[in-house]
Amino acid sequence: MTTLIETICEAFSGGQFPGESDLTNSFGEEAEALVRDFRSRTDWRALSPEFLNQAPEGWGSALSFFSGRALQFHLAAYLIADVESTLNIADPSSRLCAFLVYGYEAKKLAKFYGGGSLGEYARKEFALFTAAQVSAIVAYLWWKLEQNGHDLIIEQALENYWLEREATL
């Protein structure tokens, strides 16, 4: 566990806060709350599990509303809190896997949201991750799979994207 946390910390240590204007690509009340909650949080290491579980403003849905750059910056805090068993609501494995599995990957997005498919959208966001970050994510997903036992969503996401991505970097 400690080695995994060290791997995550090292991989994400050089990340830069995306700025208030690039915290979300979404619209609406939860997205606005996310900006309010995260605009001054420029160090992911200082985000407590209590904050992560409730952000934004009690919904606990921040992972769903982050832009790609905001996800890249804040993800390590969520991964570490999950490894330390202090996340109660947020699930980083869902954010990293859900749109990469059969049944969801090909679902179409409305043109208003950029068009394409959910899988294409996820791949575009995940393309921002560095080689070290991808390796840390893969290590986390293997750990999560070990914790959960059989988890078809994580298994498919590893097979459909993450392992190939790691091998090609």
C-alpha positions as a Python dict, from the first residue, in 0.01 Angstrom:
ca = {
    (1, 'M'): (0, 0, 0),
    (2, 'T'): (275, 246, 92),
    (3, 'T'): (458, 172, -233),
    (4, 'L'): (142, 241, -434),
    (5, 'I'): (91, 572, -253),
    (6, 'E'): (453, 665, -319),
    (7, 'T'): (411, 575, -687),
    (8, 'I'): (101, 794, -712),
    (9, 'C'): (266, 1086, -531),
    (10, 'E'): (574, 1071, -751),
    (11, 'A'): (378, 1041, -1075),
    (12, 'F'): (149, 1336, -1000),
    (13, 'S'): (396, 1558, -811),
    (14, 'G'): (472, 1790, -1103),
    (15, 'G'): (112, 1869, -1191),
    (16, 'Q'): (-3, 2225, -1230),
    (17, 'F'): (-332, 2364, -1107),
    (18, 'P'): (-545, 2415, -1421),
    (19, 'G'): (-687, 2748, -1308),
    (20, 'E'): (-1039, 2844, -1216),
    (21, 'S'): (-1150, 2869, -1580),
    (22, 'D'): (-1048, 2507, -1656),
    (23, 'L'): (-1191, 2317, -1361),
    (24, 'T'): (-1494, 2187, -1550),
    (25, 'N'): (-1638, 2155, -1899),
    (26, 'S'): (-1988, 2111, -1760),
    (27, 'F'): (-2273, 2349, -1694),
    (28, 'G'): (-2528, 2378, -1419),
    (29, 'E'): (-2550, 2392, -1045),
    (30, 'E'): (-2305, 2110, -961),
    (31, 'A'): (-2044, 2239, -1207),
    (32, 'E'): (-2073, 2589, -1060),
    (33, 'A'): (-2039, 2442, -710),
    (34, 'L'): (-1728, 2255, -821),
    (35, 'V'): (-1566, 2581, -933),
    (36, 'R'): (-1655, 2747, -602),
    (37, 'D'): (-1512, 2455, -401),
    (38, 'F'): (-1192, 2402, -602),
    (39, 'R'): (-1092, 2747, -733),
    (40, 'S'): (-860, 2817, -443),
    (41, 'R'): (-741, 2458, -390),
    (42, 'T'): (-412, 2475, -575),
    (43, 'D'): (-236, 2189, -390),
    (44, 'W'): (-396, 1847, -429),
    (45, 'R'): (-186, 1721, -135),
    (46, 'A'): (-384, 1948, 98),
    (47, 'L'): (-725, 1804, 5),
    (48, 'S'): (-862, 1610, 300),
    (49, 'P'): (-1070, 1295, 256),
    (50, 'E'): (-1358, 1477, 424),
    (51, 'F'): (-1343, 1748, 157),
    (52, 'L'): (-1310, 1493, -127),
    (53, 'N'): (-1611, 1297, -1),
    (54, 'Q'): (-1840, 1599, -2),
    (55, 'A'): (-1709, 1819, -286),
    (56, 'P'): (-1872, 2000, -440),
    (57, 'E'): (-2091, 2145, -169),
    (58, 'G'): (-2212, 1815, -29),
    (59, 'W'): (-2282, 1629, -353),
    (60, 'G'): (-1958, 1428, -358),
    (61, 'S'): (-1965, 1433, -738),
    (62, 'A'): (-1655, 1633, -828),
    (63, 'L'): (-1492, 1347, -1019),
    (64, 'S'): (-1785, 1349, -1262),
    (65, 'F'): (-1753, 1719, -1338),
    (66, 'F'): (-1378, 1781, -1363),
    (67, 'S'): (-1234, 1887, -1695),
    (68, 'G'): (-951, 1669, -1826),
    (69, 'R'): (-683, 1899, -1686),
    (70, 'A'): (-860, 1931, -1350),
    (71, 'L'): (-893, 1553, -1331),
    (72, 'Q'): (-523, 1514, -1409),
    (73, 'F'): (-436, 1760, -1132),
    (74, 'H'): (-673, 1636, -858),
    (75, 'L'): (-684, 1262, -929),
    (76, 'A'): (-389, 1173, -705),
    (77, 'A'): (-572, 1301, -397),
    (78, 'Y'): (-865, 1073, -477),
    (79, 'L'): (-647, 772, -555),
    (80, 'I'): (-452, 807, -231),
    (81, 'A'): (-767, 855, -22),
    (82, 'D'): (-914, 542, -182),
    (83, 'V'): (-599, 338, -112),
    (84, 'E'): (-612, 462, 248),
    (85, 'S'): (-981, 359, 269),
    (86, 'T'): (-1098, 710, 351),
    (87, 'L'): (-1327, 767, 51),
    (88, 'N'): (-1692, 698, 125),
    (89, 'I'): (-1868, 849, -176),
    (90, 'A'): (-1627, 926, -460),
    (91, 'D'): (-1491, 634, -662),
    (92, 'P'): (-1194, 715, -885),
    (93, 'S'): (-1203, 371, -1047),
    (94, 'S'): (-1548, 447, -1186),
    (95, 'R'): (-1426, 773, -1338),
    (96, 'L'): (-1126, 596, -1490),
    (97, 'C'): (-1316, 295, -1623),
    (98, 'A'): (-1687, 349, -1688),
    (99, 'F'): (-1665, 497, -2038),
    (100, 'L'): (-1412, 238, -2155),
    (101, 'V'): (-1630, -70, -2119),
    (102, 'Y'): (-1862, -249, -2359),
    (103, 'G'): (-2204, -94, -2364),
    (104, 'Y'): (-2091, 255, -2264),
    (105, 'E'): (-1787, 314, -2482),
    (106, 'A'): (-1989, 352, -2804),
    (107, 'K'): (-2275, 560, -2659),
    (108, 'K'): (-2305, 884, -2850),
    (109, 'L'): (-2270, 1229, -2698),
    (110, 'A'): (-2494, 1514, -2810),
    (111, 'K'): (-2327, 1773, -3033),
    (112, 'F'): (-2384, 2022, -2751),
    (113, 'Y'): (-2130, 1821, -2548),
    (114, 'G'): (-1885, 1787, -2835),
    (115, 'G'): (-2031, 1487, -3018),
    (116, 'G'): (-1847, 1160, -3063),
    (117, 'S'): (-1880, 875, -2818),
    (118, 'L'): (-1825, 840, -2443),
    (119, 'G'): (-1518, 624, -2515),
    (120, 'E'): (-1371, 890, -2744),
    (121, 'Y'): (-1437, 1156, -2482),
    (122, 'A'): (-1267, 951, -2210),
    (123, 'R'): (-965, 874, -2431),
    (124, 'K'): (-928, 1244, -2515),
    (125, 'E'): (-924, 1338, -2146),
    (126, 'F'): (-694, 1049, -2050),
    (127, 'A'): (-450, 1143, -2327),
    (128, 'L'): (-337, 1427, -2099),
    (129, 'F'): (-183, 1181, -1851),
    (130, 'T'): (194, 1136, -1864),
    (131, 'A'): (359, 795, -1887),
    (132, 'A'): (429, 797, -1512),
    (133, 'Q'): (70, 895, -1436),
    (134, 'V'): (-68, 619, -1660),
    (135, 'S'): (156, 365, -1486),
    (136, 'A'): (35, 489, -1146),
    (137, 'I'): (-327, 463, -1263),
    (138, 'V'): (-269, 108, -1390),
    (139, 'A'): (-107, 13, -1058),
    (140, 'Y'): (-404, 163, -874),
    (141, 'L'): (-653, -24, -1094),
    (142, 'W'): (-471, -355, -1032),
    (143, 'W'): (-481, -278, -659),
    (144, 'K'): (-851, -191, -679),
    (145, 'L'): (-922, -512, -870),
    (146, 'E'): (-741, -709, -601),
    (147, 'Q'): (-946, -537, -331),
    (148, 'N'): (-1277, -594, -511),
    (149, 'G'): (-1210, -942, -638),
    (150, 'H'): (-1373, -990, -977),
    (151, 'D'): (-1473, -649, -1120),
    (152, 'L'): (-1578, -663, -1483),
    (153, 'I'): (-1568, -285, -1532),
    (154, 'I'): (-1207, -253, -1415),
    (155, 'E'): (-1104, -565, -1606),
    (156, 'Q'): (-1257, -437, -1930),
    (157, 'A'): (-1110, -88, -1889),
    (158, 'L'): (-765, -236, -1832),
    (159, 'E'): (-803, -457, -2141),
    (160, 'N'): (-972, -197, -2362),
    (161, 'Y'): (-747, 97, -2283),
    (162, 'W'): (-517, 129, -1985),
    (163, 'L'): (-278, -164, -2046),
    (164, 'E'): (-232, -76, -2413),
    (165, 'R'): (-185, 291, -2328),
    (166, 'E'): (79, 203, -2070),
    (167, 'A'): (261, -27, -2315),
    (168, 'T'): (276, 239, -2587),
    (169, 'L'): (419, 521, -2373),
}
